[in-house]
Short mmCIF file of C-alpha atoms and ligand atoms in Angstrom, two decimals:
data_model
loop_
_atom_site.label_atom_id
_atom_site.label_comp_id
_atom_site.label_asym_id
_atom_site.label_seq_id
_atom_site.Cartn_x
_atom_site.Cartn_y
_atom_site.Cartn_z
CA UNK A 1472 -10.75 142.86 110.67
CA UNK A 1473 -8.77 144.95 113.19
CA UNK A 1474 -6.31 147.38 111.66
CA UNK A 1475 -3.66 149.29 113.60
CA UNK A 1476 -2.59 152.39 111.68
CA UNK A 1477 0.50 154.20 112.95
CA UNK A 1478 0.87 157.86 112.00
CA UNK A 1479 -2.85 158.11 111.38
CA UNK A 1480 -3.00 161.79 112.32
CA UNK A 1481 -0.59 162.71 109.52
CA UNK A 1482 -1.31 163.57 105.92
CA UNK A 1483 -1.46 160.09 104.35
CA UNK A 1484 -2.46 158.27 107.53
CA UNK A 1485 -5.52 160.46 108.01
CA UNK A 1486 -6.55 159.94 104.35
CA UNK A 1487 -6.15 156.20 104.87
CA UNK A 1488 -8.24 156.20 108.06
CA UNK A 1489 -10.99 158.33 106.50
CA UNK A 1490 -11.03 155.77 103.65
CA UNK A 1491 -11.07 152.76 106.03
CA UNK A 1492 -13.90 154.15 108.10
CA UNK A 1493 -15.98 155.47 105.19
CA UNK A 1494 -15.45 152.69 102.65
CA UNK A 1495 -14.86 149.48 104.65
CA UNK A 1496 -16.25 147.83 107.79
CA UNK A 1497 -12.96 147.32 109.66
CA UNK A 1498 -12.12 148.49 113.18
CA UNK A 1499 -9.29 151.00 113.18
CA UNK A 1500 -6.94 152.00 115.99
CA UNK A 1501 -4.89 155.11 115.20
CA UNK A 1502 -1.58 155.19 117.08
CA UNK A 1503 0.15 158.54 116.78
CA UNK A 1504 2.56 160.63 118.83
CA UNK A 1505 1.02 163.86 117.52
CA UNK A 1506 4.24 165.59 116.50
CA UNK A 1507 4.00 168.95 114.73
CA UNK A 1508 2.86 166.93 111.66
CA UNK A 1509 0.05 165.05 113.38
CA UNK A 1510 -3.31 166.73 113.73
CA UNK A 1511 -6.52 165.16 114.97
CA UNK A 1512 -8.48 167.89 113.17
CA UNK A 1513 -7.77 165.92 109.99
CA UNK A 1514 -9.85 163.07 111.41
CA UNK A 1515 -12.81 165.18 112.51
CA UNK A 1516 -15.05 163.77 109.71
CA UNK A 1517 -14.84 160.22 111.18
CA UNK A 1518 -13.77 160.84 114.79
CA UNK A 1519 -17.15 159.86 116.26
CA UNK A 1520 -17.47 156.60 114.38
CA UNK A 1521 -17.62 153.67 116.85
CA UNK A 1522 -15.19 151.65 114.68
CA UNK A 1523 -12.49 154.31 115.14
CA UNK A 1524 -10.30 154.86 118.18
CA UNK A 1525 -7.16 156.85 118.91
CA UNK A 1526 -4.23 156.36 121.23
CA UNK A 1527 -1.42 158.84 121.67
CA UNK A 1528 1.90 156.99 121.80
CA UNK A 1529 5.46 157.18 120.56
CA UNK A 1530 6.71 154.23 118.48
CA UNK A 1531 10.10 154.73 120.13
CA UNK A 1532 8.55 153.89 123.52
CA UNK A 1533 9.06 150.12 123.55
CA UNK A 1534 6.93 149.31 126.59
CA UNK A 1535 3.89 151.27 125.36
CA UNK A 1536 4.13 149.82 121.87
CA UNK A 1537 4.37 146.26 123.16
CA UNK A 1538 1.36 146.87 125.40
CA UNK A 1539 -0.80 148.50 122.72
CA UNK A 1540 -0.05 145.91 120.03
CA UNK A 1541 -0.60 143.00 122.44
CA UNK A 1542 -3.90 144.31 123.76
CA UNK A 1543 -5.42 145.48 120.45
CA UNK A 1544 -4.30 142.31 118.64
CA UNK A 1545 -4.52 143.65 115.09
CA UNK A 1546 -4.83 141.55 111.93
CA UNK A 1547 -3.03 144.30 110.06
CA UNK A 1548 -0.43 146.81 111.10
CA UNK A 1549 -0.22 149.59 108.53
CA UNK A 1550 2.89 151.48 109.54
CA UNK A 1551 3.00 155.10 108.40
CA UNK A 1552 4.37 156.92 111.45
CA UNK A 1553 7.57 158.67 110.45
CA UNK A 1554 9.44 161.90 110.28
CA UNK A 1555 8.71 162.71 106.65
CA UNK A 1556 10.14 166.06 105.57
CA UNK A 1557 13.45 165.88 103.68
CA UNK A 1558 14.41 169.47 104.53
CA UNK A 1559 13.96 168.83 108.26
CA UNK A 1560 16.12 165.70 107.93
CA UNK A 1561 18.93 167.85 106.54
CA UNK A 1562 18.77 170.18 109.56
CA UNK A 1563 18.15 167.59 112.27
CA UNK A 1564 18.66 163.96 111.18
CA UNK A 1565 18.62 162.51 114.73
CA UNK A 1566 14.84 162.47 115.02
CA UNK A 1567 14.63 160.62 111.69
CA UNK A 1568 17.00 157.92 112.91
CA UNK A 1569 14.99 157.50 116.12
CA UNK A 1570 11.47 157.40 114.72
CA UNK A 1571 12.01 155.89 111.29
CA UNK A 1572 14.55 153.25 112.24
CA UNK A 1573 14.30 152.57 115.98
CA UNK A 1574 10.53 153.11 115.99
CA UNK A 1575 10.09 150.63 113.12
CA UNK A 1576 12.34 148.15 114.91
CA UNK A 1577 10.13 148.42 118.03
CA UNK A 1578 6.99 147.89 116.05
CA UNK A 1579 8.43 144.88 114.24
CA UNK A 1580 9.36 143.29 117.55
CA UNK A 1581 5.88 143.90 118.96
CA UNK A 1582 4.35 142.50 115.76
CA UNK A 1583 6.53 139.40 115.91
CA UNK A 1584 5.56 138.71 119.53
CA UNK A 1585 1.89 139.08 118.63
CA UNK A 1586 2.20 136.89 115.53
CA UNK A 1587 3.94 134.13 117.48
CA UNK A 1588 1.40 134.40 120.32
CA UNK A 1589 -1.78 134.29 118.18
CA UNK A 1590 -0.59 132.23 115.19
CA UNK A 1591 -2.96 134.40 113.15
CA UNK A 1592 -2.69 133.22 109.53
CA UNK A 1593 -4.37 136.41 108.45
CA UNK A 1594 -1.73 138.72 110.00
CA UNK A 1595 0.23 141.20 107.84
CA UNK A 1596 2.70 143.98 108.65
CA UNK A 1597 2.54 146.64 105.93
CA UNK A 1598 5.37 149.16 105.81
CA UNK A 1599 4.53 152.37 103.97
CA UNK A 1600 7.63 153.77 102.35
CA UNK A 1601 8.86 156.09 99.67
CA UNK A 1602 10.37 155.95 96.18
CA UNK A 1603 13.18 158.17 97.51
CA UNK A 1604 14.96 155.03 98.77
CA UNK A 1605 15.94 154.33 95.14
CA UNK A 1606 17.92 157.56 94.80
CA UNK A 1607 17.83 159.78 91.74
CA UNK A 1608 17.10 159.12 88.05
CA UNK A 1609 18.46 160.82 84.95
CA UNK A 1610 16.18 162.03 82.14
CA UNK A 1611 14.87 158.54 81.38
CA UNK A 1612 14.21 155.27 83.22
CA UNK A 1613 11.78 154.42 85.98
CA UNK A 1614 12.08 152.91 89.45
CA UNK A 1615 10.94 149.29 89.50
CA UNK A 1616 10.68 146.98 92.48
CA UNK A 1617 14.12 145.62 91.45
CA UNK A 1618 15.90 148.99 91.39
CA UNK A 1619 18.82 148.89 93.87
CA UNK A 1620 18.51 151.16 96.87
CA UNK A 1621 20.63 154.32 96.74
CA UNK A 1622 19.21 156.86 99.21
CA UNK A 1623 20.75 160.34 99.24
CA UNK A 1624 19.11 162.28 102.09
CA UNK A 1625 18.97 161.46 105.80
CA UNK A 1626 15.20 161.01 105.33
CA UNK A 1627 15.49 158.53 102.46
CA UNK A 1628 18.38 156.72 104.17
CA UNK A 1629 16.26 156.26 107.30
CA UNK A 1630 13.34 154.95 105.24
CA UNK A 1631 15.65 152.62 103.29
CA UNK A 1632 16.96 151.33 106.60
CA UNK A 1633 13.46 150.66 107.89
CA UNK A 1634 12.50 148.91 104.62
CA UNK A 1635 15.48 146.60 105.12
CA UNK A 1636 14.51 145.86 108.72
CA UNK A 1637 10.98 144.98 107.63
CA UNK A 1638 12.29 142.68 104.92
CA UNK A 1639 14.69 141.05 107.39
CA UNK A 1640 11.89 140.38 109.91
CA UNK A 1641 10.06 138.64 107.07
CA UNK A 1642 13.03 136.55 105.98
CA UNK A 1643 14.50 135.78 109.41
CA UNK A 1644 11.47 135.46 111.68
CA UNK A 1645 8.81 134.55 109.10
CA UNK A 1646 6.75 137.65 109.91
CA UNK A 1647 4.28 138.22 107.04
CA UNK A 1648 5.25 141.62 105.62
CA UNK A 1649 4.67 143.81 102.57
CA UNK A 1650 6.38 147.08 101.62
CA UNK A 1651 5.04 149.81 99.38
CA UNK A 1652 7.22 152.55 97.89
CA UNK A 1653 5.26 155.52 96.69
CA UNK A 1654 6.00 158.78 94.89
CA UNK A 1655 5.15 162.30 96.08
CA UNK A 1656 1.66 162.67 97.45
CA UNK A 1657 -0.49 165.78 97.35
CA UNK A 1658 -4.03 166.65 98.38
CA UNK A 1659 -6.10 167.99 101.25
CA UNK A 1660 -4.87 168.04 104.88
CA UNK A 1661 -1.15 168.18 103.97
CA UNK A 1662 1.00 170.14 106.41
CA UNK A 1663 1.90 173.47 104.81
CA UNK A 1664 5.66 172.87 104.79
CA UNK A 1665 5.37 170.63 101.70
CA UNK A 1666 5.65 172.12 98.21
CA UNK A 1667 2.05 172.22 97.02
CA UNK A 1668 0.30 173.59 100.15
CA UNK A 1669 3.26 175.92 100.82
CA UNK A 1670 2.91 177.45 97.37
CA UNK A 1671 -0.89 177.72 97.55
CA UNK A 1672 -0.81 179.44 100.94
CA UNK A 1673 2.13 181.70 100.12
CA UNK A 1674 0.58 182.79 96.82
CA UNK A 1675 -2.71 183.53 98.46
CA UNK A 1676 -0.91 185.72 101.01
CA UNK A 1677 1.07 187.41 98.20
CA UNK A 1678 4.34 186.07 99.65
CA UNK A 1679 7.23 184.95 97.43
CA UNK A 1680 6.99 181.43 95.98
CA UNK A 1681 10.35 179.75 96.60
CA UNK A 1682 11.63 177.34 93.95
CA UNK A 1683 14.75 175.36 94.78
CA UNK A 1684 17.50 175.91 92.18
CA UNK A 1685 16.28 176.30 88.60
CA UNK A 1686 13.08 174.34 89.27
CA UNK A 1687 13.91 171.58 86.77
CA UNK A 1688 13.84 168.73 89.32
CA UNK A 1689 11.14 166.23 88.39
CA UNK A 1690 8.75 164.49 90.76
CA UNK A 1691 5.90 162.07 90.12
CA UNK A 1692 2.70 163.22 91.85
CA UNK A 1693 -0.07 161.04 93.25
CA UNK A 1694 -3.29 162.22 94.88
CA UNK A 1695 -3.41 161.06 98.50
CA UNK A 1696 -6.84 159.41 98.11
CA UNK A 1697 -5.45 157.27 95.27
CA UNK A 1698 -2.56 156.32 97.56
CA UNK A 1699 -5.01 155.38 100.35
CA UNK A 1700 -6.91 153.10 97.93
CA UNK A 1701 -3.65 151.49 96.81
CA UNK A 1702 -2.54 150.92 100.40
CA UNK A 1703 -5.79 149.20 101.27
CA UNK A 1704 -5.53 146.98 98.22
CA UNK A 1705 -1.98 145.96 99.11
CA UNK A 1706 -2.89 145.39 102.77
CA UNK A 1707 -5.78 143.12 101.80
CA UNK A 1708 -4.62 141.49 98.53
CA UNK A 1709 -0.84 141.94 98.43
CA UNK A 1710 1.37 138.86 98.53
CA UNK A 1711 3.41 138.58 101.77
CA UNK A 1712 7.12 139.15 101.18
CA UNK A 1713 6.49 141.39 98.15
CA UNK A 1714 7.18 145.04 97.43
CA UNK A 1715 4.82 147.20 95.35
CA UNK A 1716 5.72 150.53 93.81
CA UNK A 1717 2.91 153.10 93.71
CA UNK A 1718 2.91 156.21 91.53
CA UNK A 1719 0.69 158.59 89.62
CA UNK A 1720 2.39 158.64 86.19
CA UNK A 1721 2.36 162.41 86.59
CA UNK A 1722 5.92 163.59 86.12
CA UNK A 1723 6.25 167.35 86.54
CA UNK A 1724 9.12 169.73 87.11
CA UNK A 1725 8.81 171.78 90.28
CA UNK A 1726 8.49 174.86 88.10
CA UNK A 1727 5.56 173.26 86.21
CA UNK A 1728 3.83 172.47 89.50
CA UNK A 1729 4.20 176.01 90.83
CA UNK A 1730 3.11 177.58 87.52
CA UNK A 1731 0.04 175.36 87.35
CA UNK A 1732 -0.93 176.35 90.91
CA UNK A 1733 -0.59 180.01 89.87
CA UNK A 1734 -2.85 179.37 86.84
CA UNK A 1735 -5.53 177.67 88.95
CA UNK A 1736 -5.38 180.39 91.61
CA UNK A 1737 -5.63 183.12 88.98
CA UNK A 1738 -8.87 181.55 87.83
CA UNK A 1739 -10.32 180.83 91.29
CA UNK A 1740 -9.08 183.96 93.11
CA UNK A 1741 -8.01 186.65 90.60
CA UNK A 1742 -5.09 188.44 92.28
CA UNK A 1743 -6.23 192.03 91.71
CA UNK A 1744 -5.23 194.64 89.18
CA UNK A 1745 -1.56 194.71 88.13
CA UNK A 1746 -0.82 191.72 90.35
CA UNK A 1747 0.24 188.28 89.16
CA UNK A 1748 0.84 185.12 91.14
CA UNK A 1749 3.50 184.15 88.59
CA UNK A 1750 5.51 187.26 89.48
CA UNK A 1751 5.88 185.94 93.04
CA UNK A 1752 8.03 183.00 91.85
CA UNK A 1753 11.54 183.32 93.33
CA UNK A 1754 14.47 180.97 92.75
CA UNK A 1755 16.29 180.17 96.02
CA UNK A 1756 19.36 178.12 96.96
CA UNK A 1757 18.94 174.49 95.98
CA UNK A 1758 18.38 171.72 98.55
CA UNK A 1759 21.72 170.05 99.42
CA UNK A 1760 21.91 166.68 97.64
CA UNK A 1761 18.68 167.42 95.75
CA UNK A 1762 17.67 164.31 93.73
CA UNK A 1763 17.07 165.25 90.10
CA UNK A 1764 14.21 163.01 89.06
CA UNK A 1765 11.87 160.37 90.47
CA UNK A 1766 9.57 158.30 88.25
CA UNK A 1767 7.75 155.07 88.99
CA UNK A 1768 7.06 152.00 86.96
CA UNK A 1769 3.66 150.99 88.38
CA UNK A 1770 3.07 147.96 86.16
CA UNK A 1771 3.33 145.46 89.01
CA UNK A 1772 0.52 146.90 91.14
CA UNK A 1773 -1.53 147.62 87.97
CA UNK A 1774 -1.18 144.07 86.71
CA UNK A 1775 -1.26 142.05 89.91
CA UNK A 1776 -3.74 144.01 92.02
CA UNK A 1777 -5.66 145.93 89.37
CA UNK A 1778 -4.92 149.33 90.90
CA UNK A 1779 -5.05 152.50 88.83
CA UNK A 1780 -5.18 156.08 90.08
CA UNK A 1781 -8.55 157.77 89.62
CA UNK A 1782 -7.40 161.39 89.81
CA UNK A 1783 -5.45 163.16 87.05
CA UNK A 1784 -2.92 165.73 88.21
CA UNK A 1785 -5.07 168.53 86.79
CA UNK A 1786 -8.30 167.38 88.50
CA UNK A 1787 -6.53 166.58 91.77
CA UNK A 1788 -4.60 169.82 91.89
CA UNK A 1789 -7.69 171.91 91.24
CA UNK A 1790 -9.55 170.14 94.09
CA UNK A 1791 -6.53 170.66 96.34
CA UNK A 1792 -6.29 174.39 95.63
CA UNK A 1793 -10.03 174.75 96.24
CA UNK A 1794 -9.71 172.84 99.52
CA UNK A 1795 -6.90 175.06 100.84
CA UNK A 1796 -8.81 178.19 99.87
CA UNK A 1797 -11.84 176.94 101.79
CA UNK A 1798 -9.97 175.59 104.83
CA UNK A 1799 -7.89 178.47 106.13
CA UNK A 1800 -9.01 177.53 109.66
CA UNK A 1801 -7.42 174.08 109.41
CA UNK A 1802 -4.19 175.58 108.05
CA UNK A 1803 -4.06 178.08 110.89
CA UNK A 1804 -4.86 175.46 113.52
CA UNK A 1805 -2.11 173.07 112.39
CA UNK A 1806 0.63 175.55 111.51
CA UNK A 1807 1.62 176.20 115.14
CA UNK A 1808 5.08 177.78 115.16
CA UNK A 1809 5.69 177.11 111.45
CA UNK A 1810 5.91 180.41 109.54
CA UNK A 1811 6.66 179.04 106.05
CA UNK A 1812 10.34 179.71 106.75
CA UNK A 1813 13.07 178.08 104.66
CA UNK A 1814 14.22 174.75 106.08
CA UNK A 1815 16.99 172.35 105.08
CA UNK A 1816 20.06 174.54 104.71
CA UNK A 1817 22.16 172.44 107.07
CA UNK A 1818 21.65 174.87 109.91
CA UNK A 1819 21.77 172.39 112.81
CA UNK A 1820 22.51 168.72 113.45
N1 NAD B 1289 4.14 162.49 101.82
C1 NAD B 1289 4.59 161.81 100.80
O1 NAD B 1289 4.63 162.31 99.67
C2 NAD B 1289 5.04 160.37 100.99
C3 NAD B 1289 5.33 159.62 99.85
C4 NAD B 1289 5.71 158.28 100.03
C5 NAD B 1289 5.76 157.72 101.28
N2 NAD B 1289 5.51 158.48 102.38
C6 NAD B 1289 5.57 157.82 103.69
O2 NAD B 1289 4.23 157.73 104.17
C7 NAD B 1289 4.22 157.88 105.59
C8 NAD B 1289 3.28 159.00 105.97
O3 NAD B 1289 3.73 160.21 105.34
P1 NAD B 1289 2.97 161.59 105.61
O4 NAD B 1289 3.29 162.49 104.49
O5 NAD B 1289 1.55 161.32 105.97
O6 NAD B 1289 3.75 162.07 106.90
P2 NAD B 1289 3.32 163.18 107.97
O7 NAD B 1289 4.61 163.83 108.39
O8 NAD B 1289 2.22 164.03 107.45
O9 NAD B 1289 2.72 162.33 109.18
C9 NAD B 1289 3.52 161.53 110.00
C10 NAD B 1289 2.69 161.13 111.21
O10 NAD B 1289 3.51 160.27 112.04
C11 NAD B 1289 3.39 160.71 113.39
N3 NAD B 1289 4.63 160.39 114.09
C12 NAD B 1289 5.86 160.92 113.88
N4 NAD B 1289 6.76 160.41 114.74
C13 NAD B 1289 6.08 159.51 115.50
C14 NAD B 1289 6.46 158.63 116.55
N5 NAD B 1289 7.72 158.60 117.02
N6 NAD B 1289 5.52 157.82 117.10
C15 NAD B 1289 4.24 157.85 116.64
N7 NAD B 1289 3.82 158.68 115.65
C16 NAD B 1289 4.73 159.49 115.08
C17 NAD B 1289 3.15 162.21 113.30
O11 NAD B 1289 2.54 162.72 114.47
C18 NAD B 1289 2.25 162.30 112.07
O12 NAD B 1289 0.90 162.17 112.41
C19 NAD B 1289 5.65 158.10 106.03
O13 NAD B 1289 6.17 156.88 106.47
C20 NAD B 1289 6.36 158.56 104.75
O14 NAD B 1289 7.71 158.18 104.76
C21 NAD B 1289 5.15 159.79 102.26
#
């Protein structure tokens, strides 16, 4: 089978492509613009495989996207390319509107043309999305596939919009589509602006560990390799027209996450006499519109596709900390101009 992965040089896309090349026999074309978040270094382990190829392109560039989709002729489009960082969407929402909405629209049109040209019964457009489209939960409850959309950030609003476009192309034009909405991912090769790598790297450099507000906001965490397995299962066994929620059943407050990282680091790299990673924790101004809690009801994908995560939060986090400690070169190579500065305080538009 031929699989077009968009955003394959990003955090989840690269995990998915490493999985597809290592664990399946499909041909994979990675289409990625290589923004600050896209790094081909993350694909070095499979880059020489003859079943893998890469093309640099912007999903907002209609002509290129039409050309690439028509000439590759994929059986699957797994669409991950996006602007993905909530804090950046607060500062500069325009890029999120362009890539996440207009880019998805372009890809849907190219997919529709291909589907109508080839009449490929095996074709599926898989949109990879987030649980943030559902908004915020109180202390209890879980997001199900029936939860109404209620996005609060420019990022989640742009993803909600693209989910709706994908659904509409299914209903209106008969394009075979599936959507997955997943909770927070963590693991190796994640750009250091996101909470877990940011904390690991800052702690290791004895910099302050910023926690938004009082740190009581709750997120559900899923290891990226478990997400990659789930995505493959949905892309190959999911029912067209359906949505599947994906989550790790690992609800943690942000403060819990940061404290656990400090514990693991203390064991792996003792901080030196009279020093403590925990003492670096600093509470900073909260994110504007910060959702309080996300939690996922994963019974549908468990029941219908037999998917369960393999990694516990403890095992996955330990592996992740070890990976960042051993891969300082990757972190340096990808960081570019990013200096772990605070983002998302409504500084621009
Ligand atoms: N990270 C998470 O916790 C999480 C959770 C649920 C869903 N998601 C979704 O999964 C997808 C991947 O997330 P991620 O964390 O890997 O993101 P990422 O920011 O690490 O990677 C995004 C990739 O998309 C590419 N890209 C951006 N704009 C592009 C454009 N205009 N044209 C082509 N390529 C472009 C970037 O170069 C990068 O390689 C996103 O759609 C995101 O909304 C992420």
